[in-house]
Every structure is written in structure tokens, then in C-alpha cells.
Amino acid sequence: MKIGIVSDTHMITKFIDKAIPYLKDCDLLIHAGDNFSDSKYIHNMTNVPIMSVKGNCDFENVEDELVFDIEDKTIFLCHGDKYGVKYGLDELEIKAKSVNADIVVFGHTHTPLCKEKGKILYINPGSVSFPRGVAYKSFVILDIDNGKINMTEIKI
């Protein structure tokens, strides 16, 4: 399964549009918040199913966390602000373990990250609109095939 992962798009469609050609080829999209309304825009532009959560800049009455299974992998999706991700992964790790997550997808920092800690893979796709800590806008394409995970960072 090919999964496109974005976060912190902040309603800047001219940058979101640069990611759309890559996202159209995915089987599923994940948006880790800020701005939730962008997930609707991305879905309308790609016609690909999307799992989304709200971030700290969102006011919609929608979920701020989701746990779901794909290809025998449990994914925990959140924005990250409630777990202090700007200061490390410790609080997020506690939550990830409590839900038996194999993969954690989060945003909030606007800084791309792919880190395996223990047996949990942590993915922050960065931001397609306002990157921090790097000189490029980014998102991630994640492939899960027969239990094997391959991640590609896309720089735009």
C-alpha cells in the first residue's frame, strides 16, 4: 500500500498543489493537522481516501487522534502538540506504546523526521508550506508491502 503523508499545510494551496501529482498515485493519504480543511482540498484534488486529524491551529469538531491498521501495521496519527514533540519524543512514545503502534505519524514541528526507536517508526513529514530547521518543503510517501516499510521523503 502506498501512503502519502502531509502535515502543516496551513491553507497555502499553491504549495499543496506541488504535492498533488505525487499524492494522486497513492492508495491512502494521511494529514497530521494544521489545517484540517486542507485534507478536504487534497481529497477533492486527488480522489484518494484520506485520514486526517486536527492540529493546534484547527477549530473543526473532528478527531485529534486516530489509531488504525494498514497491512498488519498499527498506525497512531496525531498532530503532536499534545505530546510536546517540539521537546522530544518521550511523551509520544508513551502514547505509542499504550496503543501498540508500529508507526507514529505526527506534525507540529514543521521539521521532517524519520526515526526508529525500539520497534516503533516515528514519521514527521515536515511541511509543504512553512518548513522549519530545513531549507526545503517536504512530505512523505510510505510504502508498506508484506510487512516491509519503505519511506521516501519528497522535497518540493
Short mmCIF file of C-alpha atoms in Angstrom, two decimals:
data_model
loop_
_atom_site.label_atom_id
_atom_site.label_comp_id
_atom_site.label_asym_id
_atom_site.label_seq_id
_atom_site.Cartn_x
_atom_site.Cartn_y
_atom_site.Cartn_z
CA MET A 1 0.00 0.00 0.00
CA LYS A 2 1.29 3.42 -0.98
CA ILE A 3 0.50 6.15 1.57
CA GLY A 4 1.08 9.89 1.11
CA ILE A 5 1.75 11.73 4.36
CA VAL A 6 1.45 15.51 4.77
CA SER A 7 1.20 17.90 7.67
CA ASP A 8 1.20 21.59 8.48
CA THR A 9 -0.09 22.68 5.09
CA HIS A 10 -1.65 25.85 6.58
CA MET A 11 -4.05 26.54 3.71
CA ILE A 12 -1.33 27.53 1.23
CA THR A 13 -2.77 25.83 -1.85
CA LYS A 14 -0.01 26.99 -4.21
CA PHE A 15 2.41 24.76 -2.24
CA ILE A 16 -0.10 21.95 -1.63
CA ASP A 17 -0.67 21.83 -5.40
CA LYS A 18 3.02 20.96 -5.92
CA ALA A 19 2.49 17.78 -3.88
CA ILE A 20 -0.75 16.75 -5.61
CA PRO A 21 0.87 14.94 -8.59
CA TYR A 22 2.72 12.64 -6.17
CA LEU A 23 -0.31 12.12 -3.92
CA LYS A 24 -2.63 11.15 -6.81
CA ASP A 25 -0.76 7.85 -7.16
CA CYS A 26 -1.32 6.83 -3.53
CA ASP A 27 -3.80 4.32 -2.15
CA LEU A 28 -4.34 6.38 1.03
CA LEU A 29 -3.43 9.84 2.27
CA ILE A 30 -2.70 10.92 5.84
CA HIS A 31 -2.85 14.54 7.03
CA ALA A 32 -1.42 15.20 10.50
CA GLY A 33 -3.16 18.52 11.12
CA ASP A 34 -2.83 22.25 10.59
CA ASN A 35 -5.07 22.77 8.63
CA PHE A 36 -7.76 20.11 8.68
CA SER A 37 -9.67 21.86 5.87
CA ASP A 38 -6.68 21.19 3.61
CA SER A 39 -7.35 17.46 3.89
CA LYS A 40 -10.70 18.06 2.18
CA TYR A 41 -8.97 20.08 -0.54
CA ILE A 42 -6.35 17.36 -1.05
CA HIS A 43 -9.03 14.66 -1.21
CA ASN A 44 -11.00 16.67 -3.78
CA MET A 45 -7.87 17.19 -5.90
CA THR A 46 -6.73 13.54 -5.76
CA ASN A 47 -9.88 11.49 -5.15
CA VAL A 48 -7.77 9.36 -2.78
CA PRO A 49 -9.19 8.37 0.64
CA ILE A 50 -7.68 10.44 3.44
CA MET A 51 -7.27 10.02 7.21
CA SER A 52 -6.95 13.38 8.96
CA VAL A 53 -6.70 14.86 12.43
CA LYS A 54 -6.93 18.40 13.65
CA GLY A 55 -3.92 20.33 14.81
CA ASN A 56 -3.44 23.19 17.22
CA CYS A 57 -4.49 25.72 14.55
CA ASP A 58 -7.72 23.87 13.71
CA PHE A 59 -11.16 24.54 15.16
CA GLU A 60 -13.26 21.88 13.44
CA ASN A 61 -15.07 19.43 15.67
CA VAL A 62 -13.07 16.40 14.47
CA GLU A 63 -10.73 13.83 15.98
CA ASP A 64 -7.32 14.94 17.18
CA GLU A 65 -6.00 11.35 17.29
CA LEU A 66 -6.65 8.21 15.27
CA VAL A 67 -5.44 4.63 15.58
CA PHE A 68 -5.92 2.37 12.58
CA ASP A 69 -4.43 -0.71 10.95
CA ILE A 70 -2.95 -0.97 7.47
CA GLU A 71 -1.20 -4.05 6.11
CA ASP A 72 -0.88 -5.57 9.61
CA LYS A 73 0.72 -2.37 10.95
CA THR A 74 -0.94 -0.25 13.62
CA ILE A 75 -0.65 3.47 12.91
CA PHE A 76 -1.11 6.17 15.52
CA LEU A 77 -1.88 9.56 13.97
CA CYS A 78 -1.85 12.83 15.88
CA HIS A 79 -0.65 16.39 15.37
CA GLY A 80 1.87 16.10 18.18
CA ASP A 81 1.32 19.33 20.08
CA LYS A 82 -0.36 17.50 22.99
CA TYR A 83 2.73 15.29 23.34
CA GLY A 84 5.37 18.01 23.46
CA VAL A 85 7.05 16.91 20.23
CA LYS A 86 8.98 20.16 19.99
CA TYR A 87 10.93 18.94 23.02
CA GLY A 88 11.40 15.29 22.09
CA LEU A 89 9.52 12.06 21.57
CA ASP A 90 9.25 10.81 25.17
CA GLU A 91 5.56 11.62 25.72
CA LEU A 92 4.66 10.47 22.22
CA GLU A 93 6.49 7.20 22.83
CA ILE A 94 4.43 6.52 25.96
CA LYS A 95 1.21 7.00 23.96
CA ALA A 96 2.52 4.95 21.02
CA LYS A 97 3.31 2.03 23.30
CA SER A 98 -0.09 2.28 25.01
CA VAL A 99 -1.86 1.74 21.66
CA ASN A 100 0.68 -0.83 20.40
CA ALA A 101 1.63 1.37 17.45
CA ASP A 102 4.11 0.18 14.86
CA ILE A 103 4.14 3.57 13.13
CA VAL A 104 3.51 7.04 14.57
CA VAL A 105 2.67 9.91 12.23
CA PHE A 106 2.75 13.43 13.61
CA GLY A 107 3.47 17.02 12.63
CA HIS A 108 3.56 20.31 14.55
CA THR A 109 7.31 20.94 14.38
CA HIS A 110 7.32 21.54 10.59
CA THR A 111 10.63 19.63 10.61
CA PRO A 112 10.92 16.31 8.77
CA LEU A 113 11.84 13.31 10.88
CA CYS A 114 12.09 9.59 10.32
CA LYS A 115 13.33 7.77 13.37
CA GLU A 116 13.01 4.23 14.58
CA LYS A 117 13.03 3.92 18.34
CA GLY A 118 12.59 0.46 19.74
CA LYS A 119 10.29 -1.19 17.25
CA ILE A 120 8.29 1.97 16.55
CA LEU A 121 8.80 4.11 13.44
CA TYR A 122 8.18 7.85 14.01
CA ILE A 123 7.40 9.92 10.93
CA ASN A 124 7.01 13.67 10.69
CA PRO A 125 6.66 14.67 7.02
CA GLY A 126 7.73 18.26 7.65
CA SER A 127 5.67 20.98 6.00
CA VAL A 128 4.79 21.67 2.36
CA SER A 129 4.17 25.30 3.28
CA PHE A 130 6.37 26.56 6.14
CA PRO A 131 9.37 24.28 6.80
CA ARG A 132 11.49 24.75 9.89
CA GLY A 133 15.01 23.53 10.51
CA VAL A 134 15.49 22.65 6.83
CA ALA A 135 15.71 24.67 3.63
CA TYR A 136 13.02 22.74 1.75
CA LYS A 137 9.31 21.98 1.84
CA SER A 138 8.53 18.28 2.23
CA PHE A 139 6.12 15.40 2.60
CA VAL A 140 6.49 11.61 2.70
CA ILE A 141 5.48 8.65 0.61
CA LEU A 142 5.31 5.48 2.69
CA ASP A 143 5.12 2.03 1.09
CA ILE A 144 4.00 -0.92 3.17
CA ASP A 145 4.29 -4.24 1.35
CA ASN A 146 4.13 -7.65 3.03
CA GLY A 147 5.25 -6.17 6.33
CA LYS A 148 8.18 -4.27 4.83
CA ILE A 149 8.20 -0.50 5.19
CA ASN A 150 9.91 1.86 2.77
CA MET A 151 9.77 5.62 3.27
CA THR A 152 10.65 8.31 0.73
CA GLU A 153 10.93 11.97 1.64
CA ILE A 154 9.76 14.19 -1.20
CA LYS A 155 11.28 17.68 -1.32
CA ILE A 156 9.40 20.37 -3.20
#
